Amino acid sequence: MPFVLAIFGLFSSMFCLCILLLLTLLGIICSTCNYISSIKSLRKVRLIS
């Protein structure tokens, strides 16, 4: 029984790590997209002015 619990704990911790990695990647992608869009909007403002 402890063996099964150990395997379950290992899988759950790996699952949590995978979710954290995915969330971190999503955050990086979102911030990069926001950065690019802000640069584009700044260029548009410079062109207009």
Short mmCIF file of C-alpha atoms in Angstrom, two decimals:
data_model
loop_
_atom_site.label_atom_id
_atom_site.label_comp_id
_atom_site.label_asym_id
_atom_site.label_seq_id
_atom_site.Cartn_x
_atom_site.Cartn_y
_atom_site.Cartn_z
CA MET A 1 0.00 0.00 0.00
CA PRO A 2 2.73 2.60 0.79
CA PHE A 3 4.28 1.78 -2.61
CA VAL A 4 1.03 2.71 -4.38
CA LEU A 5 0.81 5.92 -2.35
CA ALA A 6 4.39 6.81 -3.27
CA ILE A 7 3.68 6.30 -6.99
CA PHE A 8 0.48 8.37 -6.68
CA GLY A 9 2.38 11.16 -4.92
CA LEU A 10 5.07 11.14 -7.60
CA PHE A 11 2.50 11.35 -10.40
CA SER A 12 0.56 14.14 -8.69
CA SER A 13 3.72 16.19 -8.11
CA MET A 14 4.77 15.70 -11.76
CA PHE A 15 1.26 16.73 -12.84
CA CYS A 16 1.48 19.90 -10.72
CA LEU A 17 4.91 20.70 -12.17
CA CYS A 18 3.59 20.27 -15.72
CA ILE A 19 0.65 22.60 -15.00
CA LEU A 20 3.01 25.19 -13.51
CA LEU A 21 5.28 24.99 -16.56
CA LEU A 22 2.30 25.38 -18.92
CA LEU A 23 1.02 28.40 -16.98
CA THR A 24 4.49 29.96 -17.03
CA LEU A 25 4.78 29.43 -20.79
CA LEU A 26 1.32 30.93 -21.32
CA GLY A 27 2.29 33.95 -19.23
CA ILE A 28 5.51 34.44 -21.21
CA ILE A 29 3.63 34.15 -24.53
CA CYS A 30 0.94 36.62 -23.39
CA SER A 31 3.48 39.16 -22.16
CA THR A 32 5.45 38.83 -25.41
CA CYS A 33 2.29 39.40 -27.46
CA ASN A 34 1.39 42.44 -25.35
CA TYR A 35 4.92 43.80 -25.76
CA ILE A 36 4.78 43.38 -29.56
CA SER A 37 1.33 44.96 -29.82
CA SER A 38 2.41 47.91 -27.65
CA ILE A 39 5.46 48.45 -29.90
CA LYS A 40 3.21 48.36 -32.97
CA SER A 41 0.79 50.87 -31.42
CA LEU A 42 3.71 53.13 -30.49
CA ARG A 43 4.91 53.02 -34.11
CA LYS A 44 1.41 53.92 -35.31
CA VAL A 45 1.30 56.87 -32.90
CA ARG A 46 4.70 58.05 -34.14
CA LEU A 47 3.56 57.77 -37.76
CA ILE A 48 0.38 59.73 -37.05
CA SER A 49 2.19 62.45 -35.07
#
